[in-house]
Coordinates of C-alpha atoms and ligand atoms in Angstrom, one line a residue:
M1112 CA 26.2 62.9 36.1
N1113 CA 28.8 65.0 37.4
D1114 CA 28.4 68.9 37.2
K1115 CA 30.2 69.3 34.3
K1116 CA 27.3 71.2 31.3
I1117 CA 27.2 68.8 28.5
S1118 CA 26.0 69.6 25.4
L1119 CA 25.2 67.4 22.2
D1120 CA 24.5 68.1 18.3
I1121 CA 22.5 65.6 16.6
T1122 CA 22.3 65.8 12.5
F1123 CA 19.1 64.4 11.3
L1124 CA 20.0 63.4 7.7
F1125 CA 18.2 64.1 4.8
P1126 CA 14.3 64.7 6.7
N1127 CA 12.5 65.2 4.2
T1128 CA 14.0 63.2 1.3
M1129 CA 14.6 59.8 3.4
S1130 CA 12.5 59.3 7.0
T1131 CA 9.4 56.1 6.7
Y1132 CA 7.6 54.4 9.3
G1133 CA 8.1 57.1 12.5
D1134 CA 11.9 56.7 12.0
S1135 CA 11.9 60.5 13.0
G1136 CA 10.6 59.4 16.3
N1137 CA 14.4 58.4 17.0
V1138 CA 15.5 61.7 16.8
L1139 CA 12.9 62.7 19.3
A1140 CA 14.0 60.1 21.6
L1141 CA 17.2 61.2 21.6
Q1142 CA 15.9 64.7 22.4
K1143 CA 13.7 64.1 25.0
R1144 CA 16.4 61.6 27.1
C1145 CA 19.1 64.1 27.0
E1146 CA 16.9 67.3 28.4
W1147 CA 15.4 65.0 30.8
R1148 CA 18.9 64.6 32.1
D1149 CA 19.7 68.7 31.5
I1150 CA 22.2 67.3 28.8
E1151 CA 21.8 70.8 26.4
V1152 CA 21.0 69.1 22.9
K1153 CA 20.7 71.0 19.7
I1154 CA 18.8 69.5 16.5
H1155 CA 20.5 70.1 12.8
Y1156 CA 18.8 69.2 9.7
S1157 CA 20.4 68.6 6.4
D1158 CA 19.1 67.4 3.1
I1159 CA 20.2 67.0 -0.3
Y1160 CA 21.2 70.4 -0.9
D1161 CA 22.7 71.2 2.6
S1162 CA 25.6 71.1 4.3
I1163 CA 26.1 68.8 7.1
Y1164 CA 26.8 70.8 10.6
P1165 CA 29.8 68.5 12.4
S1166 CA 27.6 66.9 15.4
N1167 CA 28.0 64.2 17.9
I1168 CA 25.0 62.2 16.9
Y1169 CA 24.3 61.4 12.6
F1170 CA 20.7 60.3 12.6
W1171 CA 19.4 58.9 8.7
G1172 CA 16.1 57.0 8.3
G1173 CA 14.7 54.9 5.9
G1174 CA 13.4 55.4 2.2
Q1175 CA 11.5 54.2 -0.8
D1176 CA 14.0 53.0 -3.7
K1177 CA 13.2 55.8 -5.7
A1178 CA 14.1 58.2 -2.7
Q1179 CA 17.3 56.7 -2.4
E1180 CA 18.4 56.8 -6.0
V1181 CA 17.8 60.5 -5.5
V1182 CA 20.3 60.7 -2.4
S1183 CA 22.4 58.7 -4.2
N1184 CA 22.8 60.7 -7.5
N1185 CA 23.1 63.8 -5.5
F1186 CA 25.5 63.0 -3.2
S1187 CA 28.7 65.5 -3.2
Q1188 CA 32.2 64.3 -3.0
K1189 CA 32.7 66.9 -0.1
K1190 CA 29.8 65.4 1.8
L1191 CA 31.2 62.0 1.4
D1192 CA 34.6 63.0 2.4
F1193 CA 33.1 64.9 5.7
L1194 CA 31.2 61.9 6.9
I1195 CA 33.9 59.4 6.1
K1196 CA 36.1 61.6 8.5
E1197 CA 33.4 61.4 11.0
V1198 CA 32.6 57.8 11.0
E1199 CA 36.9 57.8 11.3
N1200 CA 36.2 59.9 14.5
N1201 CA 34.2 57.4 15.9
K1202 CA 31.2 60.0 15.6
V1203 CA 28.0 58.0 16.5
F1204 CA 25.6 56.9 13.5
L1205 CA 22.0 55.4 13.4
L1206 CA 21.1 54.2 10.3
I1207 CA 17.7 52.7 9.5
C1208 CA 17.2 50.4 6.6
G1209 CA 17.2 52.4 3.5
S1210 CA 20.2 54.5 4.8
Y1211 CA 22.1 51.6 6.1
Q1212 CA 21.8 50.4 2.5
L1213 CA 23.1 53.3 0.8
M1214 CA 26.4 53.5 3.6
G1215 CA 27.4 50.3 1.8
K1216 CA 28.8 49.5 -1.4
Y1217 CA 25.6 49.5 -3.6
Y1218 CA 21.6 48.5 -3.6
I1219 CA 20.6 46.8 -6.6
D1220 CA 16.9 48.1 -6.0
S1221 CA 13.5 46.0 -7.6
N1222 CA 13.4 47.4 -11.0
N1223 CA 17.2 45.7 -11.1
N1224 CA 18.8 49.4 -11.2
K1225 CA 22.2 49.6 -9.2
I1226 CA 22.2 52.4 -6.6
E1227 CA 25.8 53.1 -5.9
G1228 CA 26.0 53.2 -2.3
L1229 CA 28.8 55.4 -0.1
G1230 CA 31.1 52.6 0.5
I1231 CA 31.4 53.3 4.2
L1232 CA 30.2 49.8 5.0
D1233 CA 31.6 46.7 3.7
V1234 CA 27.7 45.3 3.0
Y1235 CA 25.8 45.3 -0.4
T1236 CA 22.3 44.8 -0.5
Q1237 CA 20.2 43.1 -3.6
S1238 CA 16.2 43.7 -4.0
S1239 CA 14.2 40.2 -3.3
K1240 CA 11.2 39.3 -5.0
K1241 CA 9.8 38.9 -1.1
R1242 CA 9.1 41.8 1.0
M1243 CA 10.4 41.5 4.5
I1244 CA 7.5 42.8 6.9
G1245 CA 6.5 42.4 10.4
N1246 CA 7.4 42.6 13.8
T1247 CA 10.6 41.9 14.8
V1248 CA 12.6 40.8 18.0
I1249 CA 16.5 41.1 17.8
E1250 CA 19.3 39.8 20.2
T1251 CA 21.5 42.8 20.0
N1252 CA 25.4 41.9 19.6
T1253 CA 27.2 41.3 23.2
K1254 CA 29.8 44.0 21.8
L1255 CA 27.4 46.6 22.4
N1256 CA 27.1 45.5 26.5
L1257 CA 23.2 46.6 26.6
E1258 CA 21.8 45.6 30.1
I1259 CA 18.6 44.5 28.0
K1260 CA 19.9 42.6 25.0
K1261 CA 16.7 41.9 23.4
I1262 CA 15.3 44.7 21.1
V1263 CA 11.9 45.2 19.7
G1264 CA 11.0 46.8 16.5
F1265 CA 9.3 46.7 13.0
E1266 CA 10.7 45.8 9.7
N1267 CA 9.6 46.4 5.9
H1268 CA 11.9 46.4 3.2
S1269 CA 12.6 44.1 0.1
G1270 CA 16.8 44.6 0.0
Q1271 CA 18.9 41.4 1.2
T1272 CA 22.0 42.7 2.7
F1273 CA 25.2 40.8 3.4
L1274 CA 27.9 41.8 5.1
G1275 CA 31.4 41.6 4.6
K1276 CA 34.2 40.0 6.8
S1277 CA 35.5 43.6 8.4
I1278 CA 31.7 44.0 9.5
E1279 CA 30.1 42.6 13.1
P1280 CA 26.0 42.1 12.9
F1281 CA 24.0 44.4 15.1
G1282 CA 22.3 41.4 16.4
Y1283 CA 20.8 38.2 15.6
V1284 CA 17.1 37.6 14.6
K1285 CA 14.9 36.3 16.9
L1286 CA 11.5 37.1 15.2
G1287 CA 11.8 38.5 11.6
F1288 CA 13.9 38.7 8.5
G1289 CA 17.0 40.8 9.9
N1290 CA 19.4 41.3 6.9
N1291 CA 18.6 38.8 4.6
G1292 CA 16.2 36.0 5.9
L1293 CA 18.6 33.5 5.7
D1294 CA 21.7 34.2 7.9
K1295 CA 19.6 35.4 10.9
T1296 CA 22.1 38.2 11.1
E1297 CA 20.6 41.6 11.4
G1298 CA 22.1 45.4 10.8
A1299 CA 26.0 45.8 11.0
L1300 CA 28.2 47.6 13.6
Y1301 CA 31.4 49.0 12.2
K1302 CA 33.9 52.2 14.6
N1303 CA 30.4 53.7 16.3
I1304 CA 28.0 53.1 13.3
I1305 CA 24.7 50.9 14.2
A1306 CA 22.9 50.3 11.2
C1307 CA 19.7 48.3 11.4
Y1308 CA 16.4 47.4 9.4
Q1309 CA 14.6 48.5 12.7
H1310 CA 11.5 50.8 11.9
G1311 CA 8.6 51.9 14.2
P1312 CA 10.7 54.2 15.8
L1313 CA 13.0 52.1 17.2
L1314 CA 14.3 53.9 20.4
P1315 CA 10.9 54.9 22.0
K1316 CA 10.7 51.4 22.9
N1317 CA 14.2 50.5 23.5
P1318 CA 15.5 52.9 25.7
Q1319 CA 18.8 51.4 26.7
L1320 CA 19.6 51.3 23.0
T1321 CA 18.8 55.1 23.4
D1322 CA 21.1 55.6 26.3
Y1323 CA 24.0 53.6 24.7
I1324 CA 23.8 56.0 21.9
I1325 CA 23.8 59.0 24.2
T1326 CA 26.3 57.7 26.4
K1327 CA 28.8 56.5 23.4
S1328 CA 28.4 60.2 22.0
I1329 CA 29.5 61.9 25.3
E1330 CA 32.5 59.5 25.6
N1331 CA 33.2 60.6 22.2
R1332 CA 33.2 64.4 22.8
Y1333 CA 34.4 64.8 26.7
G1334 CA 36.5 61.3 27.4
S1335 CA 35.1 58.5 29.2
G1336 CA 34.3 58.5 33.1
I1337 CA 31.0 60.4 32.6
N1338 CA 27.9 58.3 33.7
I1339 CA 24.4 59.2 32.4
N1340 CA 22.0 59.3 35.4
K1341 CA 18.9 56.3 35.2
L1342 CA 15.3 57.6 34.1
D1343 CA 12.3 56.1 35.4
D1344 CA 11.6 54.0 31.9
T1345 CA 8.3 52.2 33.2
L1346 CA 6.2 53.3 30.3
E1347 CA 8.9 52.7 28.0
Y1348 CA 9.2 49.1 29.0
A1349 CA 5.5 48.6 29.9
A1350 CA 5.3 49.1 26.1
Y1351 CA 8.4 47.1 25.5
N1352 CA 7.0 44.2 27.4
A1353 CA 3.7 44.1 25.8
I1354 CA 4.9 43.6 22.1
L1355 CA 7.7 40.8 23.8
N1356 CA 4.0 39.3 25.5
R1357 CA 2.4 39.6 22.1
L1358 CA 4.9 38.5 19.9
K1359 CA 5.0 35.5 22.9
I1360 CA 8.9 35.7 22.9
Ligands
LIG50 N1 13.5 50.9 -0.4 C1 14.4 49.9 0.4 C2 14.1 48.5 0.0 O1 13.1 48.0 0.1 C3 14.3 50.6 1.9 C4 12.9 50.2 2.9 C5 13.0 51.0 3.8 O2 13.9 52.1 4.0 N2 12.0 50.8 4.5 O3 14.8 47.4 1.0

């Protein structure tokens, strides 16, 4: 990395109301992989009644139907307008499960309640009788151009998500259910939004995706041409390969 001092702001959205299955570990992974590269990183937290600090990366985790309903019912127009502007300005978003569903048009929950979504992603979700749980292996969309294309994760959702025409999938299911257990797609990509059903947390054992998010956010803030140095990922890929071997993928 050249000698330019790089600093990034990361906002963890709804850290208390919506963060399940270790999702907060994604913020830690981003923070550590920045600090190990001497990139200054500030973490901000914004829950239901908090304003949102303008940031370079936004992380939003999963949640039970009830929590999603609370967030949806208390989402101010001011916050929605701000997030729409940030998405259009290519800020980087990582959305896991329940937040992915809420960024869509709506989520019909397991009690058949229609939970209004923010309508930022051209997707909709409806709850199914079958809960989609288990380890996952996803072949990521070539659009992300990740050096190591497969990611490993864990999913636990009843919602089946269907993508609209303007949305590309984050990837394709090698193992697991993905978006809906039917069309083999998983997650969604729109501008610099990466949305998926991958808990775990996702990033610690998929460092190639963490570095993609850091690189994209630096590019968005400072322009292109700043490469981040490689880290020693022996431990991360030991975990990654152990999972692939155990799952015989
Ligand atoms: N409540 C949603 C569902 O069941 C999301 C679950 C989650 O975030 N893990 O599909």
